[in-house]
XYZ file of C-alpha atoms in Angstrom:
716
model
C 0.014 -0.009 -0.255
C 1.341 3.341 -0.784
C 1.877 6.134 2.131
C -1.261 9.147 1.466
C 1.790 11.816 2.436
C 4.147 10.208 -0.419
C 1.649 9.232 -3.086
C 2.792 9.988 -6.906
C -0.175 10.470 -8.986
C -0.338 8.959 -12.555
C -0.771 10.800 -15.568
C -4.359 10.964 -16.200
C -6.391 10.858 -19.299
C -8.432 13.791 -18.901
C -5.229 15.944 -19.253
C -4.222 14.587 -22.225
C -8.072 14.895 -23.482
C -7.982 18.567 -22.571
C -4.791 19.646 -24.251
C -6.490 18.232 -27.454
C -9.475 20.422 -26.677
C -7.677 23.174 -26.624
C -5.696 22.855 -29.913
C -9.096 21.895 -31.239
C -10.501 25.126 -30.312
C -7.581 26.792 -31.919
C -8.991 26.318 -34.986
C -11.533 29.484 -34.755
C -8.578 31.824 -35.775
C -8.721 30.373 -39.062
C -11.184 33.251 -39.808
C -8.405 35.652 -39.728
C -5.360 33.573 -41.163
C -5.219 35.871 -44.459
C -5.386 38.926 -42.155
C -2.411 37.759 -40.100
C -0.197 37.923 -43.108
C -0.263 41.770 -42.942
C 2.301 43.667 -40.763
C 0.868 44.689 -37.909
C 1.849 48.041 -35.976
C 2.903 48.203 -32.743
C -0.128 48.602 -30.242
C -0.375 49.617 -26.756
C -3.692 48.557 -24.944
C -5.083 51.558 -23.035
C -6.753 50.262 -19.132
C -10.250 51.587 -18.989
C -9.546 51.616 -15.032
C -9.615 55.766 -14.140
C -9.184 54.994 -10.773
C -7.048 52.211 -9.256
C -9.633 51.692 -6.713
C -12.335 51.385 -9.158
C -13.078 49.040 -12.125
C -15.220 50.095 -14.939
C -17.003 47.127 -15.411
C -16.883 43.356 -14.732
C -14.991 41.030 -16.724
C -18.050 38.456 -17.684
C -18.561 39.154 -21.455
C -22.256 38.231 -20.699
C -22.075 41.961 -18.497
C -22.261 44.390 -21.605
C -22.578 47.630 -19.235
C -20.241 49.446 -16.828
C -20.597 48.777 -13.368
C -22.194 51.706 -12.842
C -25.205 50.779 -15.112
C -25.408 47.135 -14.475
C -28.297 46.573 -12.403
C -26.829 44.299 -9.731
C -24.694 44.527 -6.621
C -21.478 43.461 -7.759
C -18.261 44.539 -5.532
C -14.885 44.155 -7.777
C -11.735 44.705 -5.867
C -8.937 45.719 -7.950
C -5.061 44.735 -7.926
C -3.953 47.967 -6.169
C -6.264 47.512 -3.247
C -4.585 43.802 -2.641
C -1.080 45.734 -2.952
C -2.178 48.321 -0.333
C -3.334 45.651 1.811
C -0.334 43.034 1.195
C -3.208 40.717 0.736
C -2.076 37.127 -0.557
C -5.141 35.098 -0.011
C -8.557 34.837 -1.153
C -9.664 34.854 2.365
C -7.509 38.107 3.237
C -9.187 39.773 -0.046
C -12.489 39.417 0.917
C -12.181 41.394 3.669
C -13.121 44.186 1.506
C -16.666 42.608 0.824
C -19.017 42.877 3.604
C -22.136 40.046 3.972
C -19.620 37.118 3.427
C -18.660 34.766 6.357
C -16.417 31.675 5.981
C -16.940 28.549 7.480
C -15.215 25.319 8.055
C -15.188 22.833 5.032
C -18.045 19.655 5.760
C -16.981 17.180 7.633
C -14.519 19.619 8.779
C -11.581 17.921 6.423
C -11.517 20.687 3.968
C -8.806 23.415 4.567
C -10.175 25.407 2.206
C -12.063 28.453 1.415
C -15.287 27.696 2.482
C -17.916 30.915 2.938
C -20.937 31.350 2.490
C -22.578 35.006 0.605
C -26.035 36.188 2.441
C -26.907 33.818 4.164
C -26.561 30.916 1.703
C -23.350 28.417 1.073
C -20.769 29.395 -1.721
C -18.078 27.396 -1.080
C -19.077 25.421 -5.027
C -19.592 28.898 -6.050
C -16.278 30.155 -6.656
C -14.761 30.761 -10.389
C -11.305 31.510 -12.265
C -11.959 33.378 -15.271
C -15.421 32.792 -15.323
C -15.129 28.944 -14.967
C -16.175 27.228 -12.132
C -13.218 26.044 -9.543
C -14.112 22.909 -7.673
C -10.517 22.630 -5.953
C -10.985 22.255 -2.034
C -7.604 24.520 -1.267
C -6.847 27.900 0.050
C -6.558 30.532 -3.173
C -3.423 32.530 -3.656
C -3.463 36.227 -5.049
C 0.002 35.934 -7.009
C -1.610 36.023 -10.208
C -5.110 37.756 -9.237
C -5.414 41.027 -10.803
C -9.122 41.716 -9.886
C -11.725 40.239 -7.542
C -15.527 40.189 -8.499
C -18.030 39.447 -5.673
C -21.758 39.128 -7.255
C -24.436 39.165 -4.506
C -27.923 37.469 -4.747
C -28.863 34.592 -7.290
C -27.291 34.903 -10.501
C -27.563 31.574 -12.216
C -28.204 33.234 -16.056
C -24.217 34.186 -15.903
C -22.270 31.403 -13.603
C -24.532 28.499 -14.237
C -25.732 26.289 -11.286
C -25.427 27.151 -7.960
C -24.714 30.811 -6.576
C -27.855 31.102 -4.469
C -26.245 33.976 -2.104
C -23.821 34.838 -5.061
C -20.468 34.104 -6.630
C -17.069 35.127 -6.290
C -15.022 35.306 -9.594
C -11.074 35.761 -9.379
C -9.399 37.236 -12.715
C -6.294 36.339 -13.493
C -3.302 38.455 -14.452
C -3.046 38.991 -18.663
C -0.453 40.085 -20.882
C -0.283 43.633 -21.562
C 1.663 45.603 -24.367
C 3.818 47.202 -22.220
C 7.223 46.462 -19.793
C 7.412 46.273 -16.436
C 9.246 44.709 -13.927
C 8.089 44.457 -10.805
C 9.044 42.032 -7.174
C 8.522 42.114 -3.455
C 9.963 40.507 -0.356
C 7.896 40.281 2.859
C 8.213 39.604 6.167
C 6.525 39.642 9.046
C 6.207 37.864 12.907
C 5.579 34.766 13.519
C 8.045 33.420 10.751
C 6.214 35.268 7.763
C 8.338 35.060 4.234
C 7.017 35.480 1.011
C 8.636 36.839 -2.372
C 6.944 37.370 -5.786
C 7.894 38.784 -9.242
C 5.407 39.673 -11.606
C 7.492 40.563 -15.146
C 5.323 41.827 -18.387
C 7.258 42.557 -21.782
C 6.160 43.387 -25.319
C 8.012 41.130 -27.126
C 7.038 42.344 -30.732
C 4.501 44.533 -32.730
C 1.973 41.619 -32.020
C 3.273 39.554 -28.886
C 3.173 40.211 -25.159
C 4.130 37.720 -22.191
C 3.580 37.877 -18.682
C 5.552 36.028 -16.123
C 4.274 35.853 -12.220
C 6.067 33.488 -9.696
C 5.685 33.483 -5.669
C 7.046 31.530 -3.033
C 5.856 31.117 0.329
C 6.777 29.908 3.634
C 4.871 31.090 6.445
C 3.919 30.810 10.099
C 0.239 32.214 10.797
C -0.027 35.357 13.537
C -1.485 33.630 16.687
C -1.264 30.392 16.020
C 0.834 27.777 16.858
C 2.853 25.000 14.473
C 0.557 25.942 11.718
C 2.436 26.949 8.568
C 1.241 28.145 4.891
C 4.231 26.605 2.692
C 3.994 26.859 -0.983
C 5.126 28.373 -4.929
C 3.359 29.554 -7.765
C 4.311 30.181 -11.416
C 1.965 31.686 -14.272
C 2.748 32.738 -17.768
C 0.702 34.523 -20.026
C 0.921 35.676 -23.690
C -1.218 37.546 -25.943
C -0.819 37.611 -29.603
C -2.481 40.317 -32.076
C -3.138 37.768 -34.974
C -4.640 40.578 -36.701
C -6.555 44.081 -36.481
C -9.600 42.347 -35.799
C -8.139 38.660 -33.972
C -6.270 38.422 -30.843
C -5.322 35.060 -29.213
C -4.446 35.130 -25.200
C -3.595 32.224 -22.862
C -2.167 31.430 -19.694
C -0.299 28.493 -17.678
C -0.739 28.690 -13.983
C 0.820 26.512 -11.455
C 0.403 26.280 -7.695
C 2.240 23.961 -5.078
C 1.148 24.070 -1.525
C 2.814 22.064 1.179
C 0.776 23.237 4.262
C 0.561 22.278 8.241
C -3.527 22.444 7.839
C -5.128 24.271 11.467
C -7.702 21.978 12.633
C -8.670 24.349 15.125
C -9.131 23.917 19.221
C -11.748 22.662 21.288
C -14.947 24.580 22.304
C -16.103 24.228 25.495
C -19.753 24.218 27.278
C -21.118 26.864 29.511
C -23.455 25.891 32.108
C -26.425 27.089 29.538
C -25.092 24.294 26.859
C -23.512 27.033 24.635
C -20.265 26.447 23.166
C -17.246 29.278 23.329
C -14.187 29.601 22.616
C -11.540 29.749 25.527
C -9.019 32.421 24.644
C -6.624 30.644 26.740
C -6.397 27.885 24.227
C -6.522 30.519 21.031
C -3.321 30.122 19.888
C -2.808 26.606 20.893
C -2.263 23.687 18.280
C -3.568 20.358 18.801
C -3.054 18.469 15.558
C -0.062 15.651 15.203
C 3.111 17.470 13.913
C 4.352 14.192 12.888
C 1.294 13.350 10.689
C -1.055 16.141 9.576
C -0.165 17.849 6.345
C -2.244 19.403 3.401
C -1.045 19.298 -0.030
C -2.468 20.414 -3.359
C -1.305 20.766 -6.189
C -3.411 23.047 -8.763
C -2.618 23.609 -12.422
C -5.102 25.390 -15.258
C -4.509 25.929 -18.760
C -6.614 28.582 -20.908
C -6.977 29.509 -23.979
C -9.247 32.474 -25.903
C -9.855 34.114 -29.098
C -11.552 37.282 -29.651
C -12.405 38.123 -33.197
C -14.043 40.979 -34.174
C -16.396 40.819 -37.498
C -17.060 44.711 -37.076
C -17.774 47.176 -34.274
C -20.559 45.751 -33.880
C -20.279 42.171 -33.556
C -17.792 40.349 -31.688
C -16.658 36.613 -30.800
C -15.272 35.587 -28.168
C -14.022 31.509 -27.249
C -12.490 30.434 -24.558
C -10.987 26.702 -23.341
C -10.264 26.003 -19.838
C -8.466 23.160 -18.474
C -7.949 22.684 -14.367
C -7.079 20.493 -12.156
C -6.826 20.301 -8.721
C -4.694 16.995 -6.415
C -5.270 16.997 -2.921
C -3.887 14.812 -0.455
C -4.367 15.687 3.185
C -4.956 14.535 6.987
C -5.759 16.758 9.842
C -6.568 16.649 13.339
C -10.385 17.843 14.514
C -9.932 18.467 18.589
C -12.510 18.245 20.644
C -12.799 18.279 24.551
C -12.739 15.243 26.654
C -15.246 16.338 29.424
C -14.346 13.071 31.504
C -10.738 13.892 31.608
C -10.505 17.525 30.971
C -8.309 17.452 28.091
C -8.028 18.054 24.294
C -9.164 14.734 22.287
C -7.444 14.187 18.983
C -8.347 10.551 18.120
C -8.042 9.754 14.697
C -7.184 12.073 11.538
C -9.830 13.043 8.915
C -8.058 12.212 5.389
C -8.132 13.576 2.335
C -6.985 12.177 -1.149
C -8.627 13.181 -4.277
C -8.327 15.047 -7.580
C -10.769 17.416 -9.271
C -10.839 18.113 -12.665
C -12.766 20.614 -15.052
C -12.743 21.045 -18.745
C -14.885 24.016 -19.670
C -15.389 26.010 -23.667
C -17.578 28.867 -23.365
C -18.587 30.512 -26.834
C -20.108 33.773 -26.675
C -21.479 35.984 -29.807
C -21.999 40.061 -28.769
C -24.094 41.901 -31.038
C -24.973 45.784 -31.047
C -27.716 46.747 -33.062
C -30.909 48.922 -33.436
C -34.613 47.774 -33.737
C -36.765 51.039 -34.367
C -36.038 53.415 -31.895
C -34.331 50.429 -29.230
C -30.803 49.593 -29.508
C -29.666 46.260 -28.272
C -26.808 44.616 -26.807
C -27.044 41.373 -27.497
C -25.036 38.426 -26.214
C -25.654 34.552 -27.037
C -23.372 31.811 -26.217
C -22.762 28.211 -25.475
C -20.772 26.488 -22.253
C -19.961 23.243 -22.748
C -18.180 21.479 -18.951
C -17.262 18.191 -17.762
C -16.016 18.134 -14.330
C -14.783 14.882 -12.756
C -14.082 13.950 -8.738
C -12.409 11.150 -7.404
C -12.418 10.123 -3.625
C -9.869 7.625 -3.156
C -10.444 4.925 -0.297
C -8.148 5.277 2.982
C -6.861 2.993 5.131
C -6.103 3.935 8.478
C -3.800 1.528 11.224
C -2.585 2.818 14.516
C -4.011 6.689 13.982
C -5.807 7.259 17.106
C -3.171 9.615 18.920
C -3.267 10.305 22.397
C -5.422 13.245 24.178
C -3.319 16.163 25.218
C -3.668 18.612 27.869
C -5.903 21.530 26.838
C -3.860 24.631 27.858
C -0.127 23.103 27.379
C -0.462 20.622 24.341
C 2.467 18.502 23.256
C 1.892 17.931 19.987
C 5.324 16.770 18.612
C 4.766 13.065 19.935
C 6.184 10.451 17.526
C 3.777 8.936 15.214
C 3.502 5.364 14.221
C 0.478 4.710 12.305
C 0.021 5.245 8.500
C -2.945 6.466 6.327
C -2.718 4.384 3.133
C -4.776 4.104 0.052
C -7.078 1.145 0.275
C -7.863 0.590 -3.221
C -11.708 1.575 -4.177
C -13.069 4.865 -4.856
C -16.047 7.202 -5.280
C -16.251 9.051 -8.300
C -18.382 11.641 -9.468
C -18.954 12.935 -12.830
C -20.847 16.325 -13.796
C -21.606 16.837 -17.665
C -23.658 20.108 -18.866
C -24.332 21.768 -22.032
C -25.830 25.380 -21.472
C -26.942 28.292 -23.896
C -27.560 31.458 -22.754
C -29.118 34.809 -23.731
C -29.229 38.083 -22.337
C -30.336 41.745 -23.951
C -29.713 45.161 -22.639
C -32.723 47.152 -24.590
C -32.074 50.960 -24.227
C -35.442 52.654 -24.728
C -34.133 56.630 -24.536
C -30.895 57.440 -22.934
C -33.168 57.499 -19.316
C -34.327 53.676 -19.970
C -32.675 50.105 -20.055
C -34.324 46.981 -19.639
C -32.041 43.617 -19.066
C -33.343 40.518 -19.947
C -31.442 37.068 -19.529
C -32.048 33.399 -19.549
C -29.983 30.522 -19.162
C -30.870 26.393 -20.226
C -28.463 24.169 -18.438
C -29.198 20.175 -19.081
C -27.447 18.195 -17.229
C -26.107 14.226 -16.491
C -24.429 13.244 -12.814
C -23.233 10.266 -11.908
C -21.890 9.174 -8.399
C -20.424 5.833 -7.298
C -18.758 4.070 -4.651
C -16.910 0.802 -5.991
C -16.053 -0.767 -2.592
C -17.820 -1.577 0.902
C -17.658 0.682 3.726
C -18.270 0.703 7.309
C -20.261 3.220 8.839
C -19.927 5.050 12.275
C -22.640 2.797 13.765
C -20.931 -0.382 12.168
C -23.492 -0.862 9.801
C -21.848 -1.921 5.939
C -22.748 0.668 2.735
C -22.071 -2.020 -0.263
C -20.985 -0.383 -3.507
C -23.460 1.971 -5.118
C -24.066 3.818 -8.261
C -26.426 7.212 -8.366
C -27.334 9.219 -11.407
C -29.558 12.279 -12.104
C -30.265 14.583 -14.965
C -32.586 17.402 -15.389
C -32.761 20.603 -17.325
C -32.161 23.859 -15.624
C -34.037 27.414 -16.569
C -32.579 30.347 -15.124
C -33.633 33.653 -15.852
C -33.223 37.487 -15.036
C -34.966 40.797 -15.708
C -34.237 44.136 -14.545
C -35.374 47.781 -15.450
C -33.031 50.774 -15.219
C -33.467 54.484 -15.092
C -30.815 56.917 -15.379
C -32.310 60.405 -14.256
C -29.102 61.488 -15.243
C -25.820 60.334 -16.684
C -23.929 59.424 -13.764
C -26.563 58.087 -11.830
C -29.032 54.745 -12.109
C -31.937 53.519 -10.078
C -32.905 49.869 -11.085
C -35.137 47.279 -9.951
C -34.548 43.598 -10.536
C -35.416 40.090 -10.100
C -34.176 36.890 -11.312
C -33.322 33.024 -9.534
C -30.954 30.672 -9.429
C -30.936 26.927 -9.562
C -29.174 24.423 -7.644
C -28.976 20.734 -8.011
C -28.677 18.685 -4.435
C -25.207 17.150 -6.084
C -23.943 20.332 -7.346
C -21.024 19.163 -5.330
C -20.262 16.372 -7.584
C -21.387 13.905 -4.751
C -25.228 12.278 -4.653
C -27.160 10.220 -2.075
C -29.642 7.886 -2.565
C -32.635 10.680 -1.561
C -31.022 13.656 -3.639
C -30.852 11.801 -7.137
C -34.532 11.934 -7.241
C -35.183 15.329 -5.895
C -35.364 18.487 -8.406
C -32.777 21.541 -7.874
C -33.412 23.584 -5.172
C -34.765 27.382 -6.327
C -34.080 30.729 -5.052
C -35.430 33.730 -6.261
C -34.623 37.559 -5.579
C -35.994 41.079 -5.684
C -33.750 43.896 -5.932
C -33.802 47.921 -5.633
C -30.830 49.966 -6.246
C -28.869 52.821 -7.124
C -25.374 53.490 -8.276
C -23.793 56.910 -8.753
C -20.294 57.615 -9.856
C -19.103 61.160 -8.217
C -15.985 63.006 -8.443
C -15.568 63.033 -12.025
C -16.450 59.192 -12.045
C -13.911 58.114 -9.856
C -15.922 57.111 -7.460
C -18.896 54.338 -7.438
C -21.482 54.921 -4.702
C -23.912 52.035 -4.446
C -27.053 50.847 -2.219
C -29.525 48.012 -2.553
C -32.367 46.293 -0.466
C -32.812 42.746 -1.649
C -35.228 40.073 -0.821
C -34.098 36.510 -1.344
C -36.290 33.243 -1.025
C -35.184 29.680 -0.963
C -38.828 28.258 -2.176
C -38.165 24.443 -1.783
C -35.363 23.716 0.152
C -34.078 20.519 1.136
C -35.629 19.410 4.637
C -36.234 15.946 6.212
C -39.386 14.855 5.751
C -42.098 15.851 8.534
C -43.183 12.288 9.045
C -39.993 10.374 8.325
C -36.753 11.888 9.529
C -35.039 9.600 7.349
C -36.225 10.781 4.317
C -35.478 14.204 2.664
C -38.004 16.205 0.596
C -37.642 19.833 -0.855
C -40.681 21.423 1.560
C -38.118 23.820 3.140
C -38.426 27.925 2.392
C -35.847 30.065 3.859
C -35.427 34.091 3.361
C -32.593 36.451 3.788
C -33.579 40.283 2.965
C -31.960 43.266 4.023
C -29.889 46.148 2.539
C -26.229 47.180 1.146
C -24.560 50.296 0.729
C -20.829 50.343 -0.931
C -18.544 53.016 -2.251
C -15.050 52.761 -3.590
C -12.866 54.722 -5.884
C -10.053 57.667 -5.351
C -12.534 60.826 -3.599
C -9.319 62.978 -4.387
C -5.845 62.250 -6.142
C -4.378 61.662 -2.847
C -7.493 59.826 -0.960
C -8.837 56.627 -2.246
C -11.011 54.024 -0.360
C -13.450 50.695 -0.308
C -16.295 50.629 2.166
C -19.301 48.303 2.235
C -21.783 47.692 4.784
C -24.556 44.357 4.809
C -27.942 44.466 6.975
C -29.181 40.940 6.642
C -32.076 39.581 8.396
C -32.615 35.831 7.549
C -35.699 33.392 8.963
C -36.099 29.314 8.365
C -40.083 29.863 7.545
C -40.527 26.396 6.732
C -38.801 23.211 7.700
C -39.159 19.219 8.246
C -37.546 19.905 11.838
C -40.339 22.134 13.605
C -38.297 22.993 16.147
C -36.400 25.589 13.741
C -38.788 26.887 12.330
C -38.652 30.965 12.867
C -35.040 30.619 13.621
C -32.169 32.406 11.630
C -30.078 30.831 8.998
C -26.869 29.668 10.089
C -23.779 31.777 9.591
C -25.724 34.545 8.642
C -24.627 37.990 11.215
C -27.366 40.432 11.199
C -24.518 43.385 10.451
C -21.528 43.426 8.894
C -19.185 45.882 7.292
C -15.709 46.729 5.961
C -13.310 49.805 5.746
C -9.971 50.598 4.019
C -8.679 53.912 3.120
C -5.559 55.354 2.244
C -4.158 59.298 1.736
C -1.245 60.178 -0.508
C 0.460 62.785 2.155
C 3.386 63.608 -0.332
C 5.330 61.897 -3.246
C 6.846 59.729 -0.844
C 4.722 58.864 1.945
C 1.442 57.299 1.971
C -0.360 56.274 5.317
C -3.826 54.125 5.571
C -5.918 51.896 7.614
C -9.675 50.182 7.718
C -11.398 47.707 9.788
C -13.700 44.580 9.435
C -16.900 44.289 11.455
C -18.819 41.024 12.072
C -21.487 40.816 13.899
C -22.810 38.100 16.227
C -24.448 35.229 14.437
C -25.526 31.400 14.910
C -23.104 28.532 13.898
C -25.375 25.657 15.637
C -28.122 25.611 17.879
C -25.600 25.558 20.961
C -22.716 27.848 19.191
C -23.079 31.434 19.039
C -20.061 33.767 17.756
C -19.759 37.238 19.251
C -18.914 39.974 17.656
C -15.611 41.602 16.265
C -13.994 44.593 14.965
C -10.740 43.779 13.443
C -8.449 46.939 12.768
C -5.885 47.110 10.240
C -3.422 49.982 9.423
C -0.634 50.358 6.944
C 2.092 52.680 6.106
C 4.268 53.238 3.331
C 7.516 54.907 1.742
C 8.788 55.573 -1.292
C 12.412 55.284 -1.118
C 13.322 55.742 -4.771
C 11.461 56.200 -8.107
C 12.448 51.958 -8.059
C 12.041 51.259 -4.600
C 9.199 51.192 -2.087
C 8.849 50.097 1.915
C 5.132 49.110 3.049
C 4.845 48.355 6.956
C 1.123 46.759 7.020
C -0.444 45.507 10.937
C -3.387 43.395 10.705
C -5.973 42.908 13.758
C -3.912 45.469 15.516
C -5.816 44.908 19.172
C -5.040 41.308 18.689
C -8.581 39.919 18.478
C -9.248 36.457 19.614
C -12.148 35.152 17.631
C -13.315 31.980 15.673
C -12.936 32.077 12.172
C -14.273 29.160 11.007
C -16.869 27.427 13.522
C -17.808 23.945 13.081
C -19.861 21.928 16.045
C -17.679 21.218 19.018
C -14.080 23.065 17.570
C -13.274 25.968 15.527
C -10.522 27.594 13.871
C -9.102 30.997 15.549
C -8.865 33.872 13.416
C -5.246 34.907 12.952
C -3.894 37.259 15.805
C -1.997 40.338 15.147
C 0.174 40.522 12.162
C 2.808 43.071 11.400
C 4.566 42.469 7.785
C 6.989 44.563 6.022
C 7.501 44.674 2.476
C 10.133 45.830 0.176
C 9.029 46.601 -3.449
C 10.971 47.112 -6.664
C 9.539 48.004 -9.799
C 11.256 48.974 -13.331
């Protein structure tokens, strides 16, 4: 048998098939082959961003209007904000967006980015360049150009899911300009990280870009835990003709972390769980056993062709593979001994792969006095998930002292592959149409529909033993359906720089959308969420600032719940409501003063359920109030100061776990030493708050403590 920590994975057929698909899709440029014979003039692509803290539009070609005229709550966090905050992970980047709550993974095993948006789980609604990222890992920002968070059901754009919203990571692309950037960061608790970003114009019609990263960092305020990894990203942009552009990129990320399984939660006299601050820095894992290894590889090729000024075609092929192996301790409090119980590890050994080909055709035209921005397209996607059966031998770790745990004890057990596997596949073909109709300069109508036809299989090829000693025999579950998603919105522009909109839409979420299925789930329809949103957006200060506000109401009309008469049967008989309001502002108020801030008020309620006791309760992981603020001021050419806060109100994580409100204060100061060298000091969690970042059941992962980093940046 092979040790899980040392497994050497074979090359899989899906990668070869994917490469074939990429090469096949490159046939599209033949449309402009004759034009390519001409000598092209040198081209410099100008950015549409007029403020480093404000993006003009979202990256999806389905959003044809600029953000100020898009009738939906979308927060875009540009790269400059991430630089000013010295952000290194998606989790830290999301601090800039209120209404998002981090969670521990299902079963406590996943150490990745598990989150909810507006009260609904969004772990499966993470995207890279518009393609679903199905891996369970902690995402890095070294190749991130901007972060886009869409609030509310939006299946017409993103496909299945997105009940509360979605998160899209936009990768860096090769530009027709020359620059070289590098950073070296050091900080408390052994934080060390270095990056390089090199972009160059290689010829009149070819640009290239390389990004690299390496880090070996502890986690402030957490013993033993470590984030270690390296990454590489390469991108090319090729102007095949004055009408056709080829672009592509490869990304590789390798992580070898010591995972954080959290700390045991204690129980007070009222039966409520809480974090004992005296344990908040402790590590309760098994240092010689626990690990979290991830290898992520993506390949992207896109072709953009302009038939004319009013008709354009884009085809993008995306291939993603994620290989994960991990063993993590899930500590709990042993009331009999007063110690921390560690027990056996929760292991993960899995592969996740996706191949996606998206084609969009945009046509701008008029019919009578009405102008149209019409987008039609097709999305063909195949996803695969393999979870390998594991064998545990002598794996049960001894209890340790609750307040002074010794965790470097010898480990003589093993976790190995046992030969069986669970395999899930999801194959989908989607067609979509969206149109923005402009009747007058003041009145716009946005319509969209998406039809997604899918087939899903989930199978286990071995017999497994359950916790109660019962045996689960090999099985195969299947599900297929056609999902119809839609949206509509009316926008009124009283003046050129302002808009008021009212939108409605829905989201369809199959119960097996995470690539697993149960016997009950295979026979049920998708859950459906519907949204009403009334909002307004204004461009201020010469269009360098975008301010927005919205009130919303989302209703899950057929939530999965246990049957009232038979607790062992799953039915679509629940109803959940999330409603509230949002405010946001981002941009540069003056040439020296920049800001991004937002606030979310959320009122959630379970209106109907198979469990009568939870009717009327709030939805877990949904704080009533949350807010974020970050602002910087350029004092003079050399000095910049800034700071902000993140506020998360109290919320329920379970029937017996309520998290207190927490306010995290952050600050920065930077000095431009020369034209090429900048020194930047960042401090996060200034007051060293002790709080739970990812609670789950009888344990929880505390948030990072006070972090102080110094970054030296070089740019040429």
